[in-house]
CSV table of C-alpha atoms in Angstrom, one decimal:
chain,number,residue,atom,x,y,z
A,106,MET,CA,1.5,0.2,-31.3
A,107,THR,CA,1.9,0.7,-27.8
A,108,LYS,CA,-1.5,0.3,-24.7
A,109,ALA,CA,-2.2,2.4,-22.7
A,110,PHE,CA,-0.4,3.5,-19.3
A,111,PRO,CA,-3.4,2.2,-16.4
A,112,GLN,CA,-4.9,4.9,-15.0
A,113,LYS,CA,-6.0,3.1,-11.6
A,114,ILE,CA,-3.3,0.7,-10.0
A,115,HIS,CA,-3.4,-0.7,-6.6
A,116,ILE,CA,0.0,-1.2,-5.3
A,117,ILE,CA,-0.1,-3.6,-2.0
A,118,GLY,CA,2.3,-5.4,-0.1
A,119,SER,CA,3.9,-5.6,3.6
A,120,VAL,CA,5.4,-3.0,5.9
A,121,GLY,CA,8.5,-2.0,4.8
A,122,SER,CA,7.6,-3.3,0.8
A,123,GLY,CA,7.6,0.1,-1.3
A,124,LYS,CA,4.3,0.9,-1.5
A,125,THR,CA,4.0,4.1,-0.7
A,126,THR,CA,7.5,5.1,-2.0
A,127,LEU,CA,6.4,3.7,-5.1
A,128,ALA,CA,2.6,5.9,-5.6
A,129,ARG,CA,4.9,8.7,-4.5
A,130,LYS,CA,7.4,8.3,-7.7
A,131,LEU,CA,4.7,7.1,-10.0
A,132,SER,CA,1.8,9.9,-9.0
A,133,LYS,CA,4.9,11.9,-9.7
A,134,THR,CA,5.7,10.9,-12.7
A,135,LEU,CA,2.2,10.0,-14.1
A,136,GLN,CA,0.5,13.5,-12.7
A,137,ILE,CA,-1.6,10.9,-10.7
A,138,PRO,CA,-3.1,11.5,-7.8
A,139,TYR,CA,-2.2,8.8,-4.4
A,140,TYR,CA,-4.2,7.7,-1.5
A,141,GLU,CA,-2.2,6.3,1.6
A,142,LEU,CA,-5.3,3.9,2.5
A,143,ASP,CA,-4.6,4.0,6.4
A,144,ASN,CA,-5.3,7.8,6.0
A,145,VAL,CA,-9.1,6.3,4.4
A,146,ALA,CA,-9.2,4.2,7.4
A,147,TRP,CA,-8.2,6.7,9.6
A,148,MET,CA,-9.3,10.3,10.2
A,149,ARG,CA,-6.0,12.3,11.4
A,150,LYS,CA,-7.0,15.0,13.7
A,151,GLU,CA,-4.3,17.4,15.7
A,152,SER,CA,-5.7,15.4,19.0
A,153,GLY,CA,-5.3,12.1,17.7
A,154,ASP,CA,-6.5,9.2,15.0
A,155,ILE,CA,-9.7,8.2,14.9
A,156,LEU,CA,-10.7,5.3,13.0
A,157,ARG,CA,-13.7,5.4,10.8
A,158,THR,CA,-16.1,2.9,10.7
A,159,ASP,CA,-16.2,-0.1,8.0
A,160,GLU,CA,-18.9,1.8,6.1
A,161,GLU,CA,-17.3,4.9,6.4
A,162,LYS,CA,-14.5,3.7,5.1
A,163,LYS,CA,-16.7,2.0,1.6
A,164,GLU,CA,-17.8,6.0,1.3
A,165,HIS,CA,-14.7,7.7,1.7
A,166,LEU,CA,-12.8,5.1,-0.7
A,167,GLN,CA,-16.0,6.0,-3.4
A,168,THR,CA,-14.8,9.0,-3.8
A,169,ILE,CA,-11.5,8.2,-4.7
A,170,LEU,CA,-13.1,5.2,-6.6
A,171,GLN,CA,-15.8,7.2,-8.6
A,172,THR,CA,-12.7,9.9,-10.6
A,173,ASN,CA,-10.9,9.3,-13.9
A,174,SER,CA,-7.3,7.9,-12.1
A,175,TRP,CA,-5.2,7.1,-8.7
A,176,ILE,CA,-3.1,5.1,-7.2
A,177,ILE,CA,-4.1,4.0,-3.9
A,178,GLU,CA,-2.1,2.2,-2.0
A,179,GLY,CA,-1.7,-0.4,1.6
A,180,ILE,CA,-1.6,-3.0,2.7
A,181,HIS,CA,-5.6,-3.2,3.4
A,182,GLN,CA,-7.6,-6.3,2.1
A,183,GLU,CA,-10.9,-5.5,3.9
A,184,GLU,CA,-13.7,-5.7,2.8
A,185,TRP,CA,-14.4,-2.2,2.3
A,186,VAL,CA,-11.6,-2.3,-0.4
A,187,VAL,CA,-12.5,-4.8,-2.5
A,188,ASP,CA,-14.0,-2.7,-5.2
A,189,SER,CA,-10.7,-0.7,-5.4
A,190,PHE,CA,-8.7,-4.2,-7.0
A,191,GLN,CA,-12.0,-4.6,-9.0
A,192,GLN,CA,-12.1,-1.8,-10.2
A,193,ALA,CA,-8.2,-1.4,-10.8
A,194,ASP,CA,-6.3,-1.5,-14.2
A,195,CYS,CA,-3.2,-3.2,-12.2
A,196,ILE,CA,-2.8,-4.4,-9.8
A,197,ILE,CA,0.8,-4.1,-7.8
A,198,PHE,CA,2.4,-6.7,-5.6
A,199,LEU,CA,5.3,-5.7,-3.5
A,200,ASP,CA,6.9,-8.6,-2.6
A,201,THR,CA,9.7,-7.3,-1.1
A,202,PRO,CA,11.8,-10.1,0.3
A,203,TYR,CA,11.0,-10.4,4.0
A,204,LYS,CA,15.0,-9.1,4.8
A,205,ILE,CA,14.8,-6.0,3.5
A,206,ARG,CA,11.3,-5.3,4.5
A,207,VAL,CA,12.6,-5.5,8.5
A,208,PHE,CA,15.8,-3.6,7.5
A,209,ARG,CA,13.1,-0.5,6.2
A,210,ILE,CA,11.0,-1.1,9.3
A,211,ILE,CA,14.0,0.2,11.2
A,212,LYS,CA,15.7,2.3,8.9
A,213,ARG,CA,12.3,4.2,8.9
A,214,PHE,CA,11.6,4.3,12.7
A,215,MET,CA,15.4,5.8,13.1
A,216,LYS,CA,14.8,8.3,10.5
A,217,GLN,CA,10.7,9.4,11.7
A,218,LYS,CA,12.8,9.4,15.7
A,219,MET,CA,15.2,11.6,15.0
A,220,GLY,CA,12.5,13.9,12.3
A,221,PHE,CA,14.5,13.6,9.0
A,222,GLU,CA,10.9,11.7,8.2
A,223,LYS,CA,7.6,12.9,9.0
A,224,ALA,CA,4.8,10.0,10.0
A,225,HIS,CA,1.4,10.4,10.3
A,226,TYR,CA,1.5,8.3,14.1
A,227,GLN,CA,3.4,8.3,17.0
A,228,PRO,CA,6.2,7.1,15.9
A,229,THR,CA,6.6,4.8,19.8
A,230,PHE,CA,8.4,1.7,20.6
A,231,SER,CA,5.2,0.1,21.1
A,232,ILE,CA,4.5,1.1,16.6
A,233,PHE,CA,8.0,0.1,15.8
A,234,PHE,CA,7.0,-3.6,17.3
A,235,LYS,CA,4.0,-3.6,16.2
A,236,MET,CA,5.6,-3.6,12.1
A,237,PHE,CA,7.4,-6.4,12.5
A,238,ARG,CA,4.8,-8.8,13.7
A,239,TRP,CA,2.7,-7.2,10.7
A,240,ASN,CA,5.2,-7.9,8.8
A,241,LYS,CA,5.0,-11.2,9.7
A,242,ARG,CA,1.8,-11.8,9.4
A,243,PHE,CA,1.2,-10.7,6.4
A,244,GLU,CA,3.2,-12.9,5.6
A,245,ARG,CA,2.1,-16.1,6.9
A,246,VAL,CA,-1.4,-15.0,6.9
A,247,GLY,CA,-2.3,-11.2,4.4
A,248,LYS,CA,0.0,-12.5,1.4
A,249,PRO,CA,-1.8,-16.0,1.5
A,250,LYS,CA,-5.3,-14.7,2.2
A,251,PHE,CA,-5.1,-12.2,-1.1
A,252,PHE,CA,-4.4,-15.1,-3.7
A,253,ILE,CA,-7.5,-16.7,-2.4
A,254,GLN,CA,-9.8,-13.5,-2.1
A,255,GLN,CA,-8.9,-11.8,-5.3
A,256,HIS,CA,-8.5,-15.0,-7.6
A,257,ALA,CA,-10.7,-13.0,-10.1
A,258,VAL,CA,-8.5,-9.8,-10.5
A,259,LEU,CA,-5.2,-11.7,-10.9
A,260,ALA,CA,-4.8,-11.2,-14.1
A,261,LYS,CA,-4.1,-7.6,-14.4
A,262,LEU,CA,-1.6,-8.2,-11.3
A,263,LEU,CA,1.6,-7.5,-11.3
A,264,MET,CA,4.4,-9.5,-9.1
A,265,ILE,CA,7.2,-7.4,-8.3
A,266,GLN,CA,10.4,-8.6,-6.1
A,267,ARG,CA,13.0,-6.4,-7.8
A,268,LYS,CA,13.2,-2.6,-9.3
A,269,LYS,CA,14.4,-4.5,-12.4
A,270,ASP,CA,11.2,-6.6,-12.5
A,271,LEU,CA,9.0,-2.7,-12.5
A,272,ASP,CA,10.5,-1.2,-14.8
A,273,SER,CA,10.7,-4.3,-17.5
A,274,TYR,CA,7.5,-3.9,-17.0
A,275,PHE,CA,6.7,-0.4,-17.8
A,276,ARG,CA,9.1,-0.7,-20.9
A,277,GLN,CA,6.1,-1.6,-22.6
A,278,PHE,CA,3.9,1.2,-22.5
């Protein structure tokens, strides 16, 4: 007997871990819409992005969570995101090796500056350097924080370091 494929998937990981790439791939394969938490946190406007209040973020996220299926990806784990972890059928934690993430941050920035890859933000050197800080902070603070704060949902956690780990998981469906 085959298990039912998860219809509500939350993907978390550091900058450059592959969250968006995986969300897009799963969305296309499974025909499930995906949402970037950065686009929940920020109102994207031509004149510049505006950070939503925590209440606005939570309300916006709730409209997504009320649908039958979704893929949510992002680094966020603040209080406004907790319901998405609780409602997810599966939580994929991308624990991509640190050096690979650093390489991907550099590669992404170069692609964005050359116009080969679109970004929701202006790819400035300031943001580029912040990504390295965010990456290091996630390793030191974000990852341990997740396991402490989300201990109640760890039974549905899939920890992924390599693509073959993910492939092995999806073969069971």
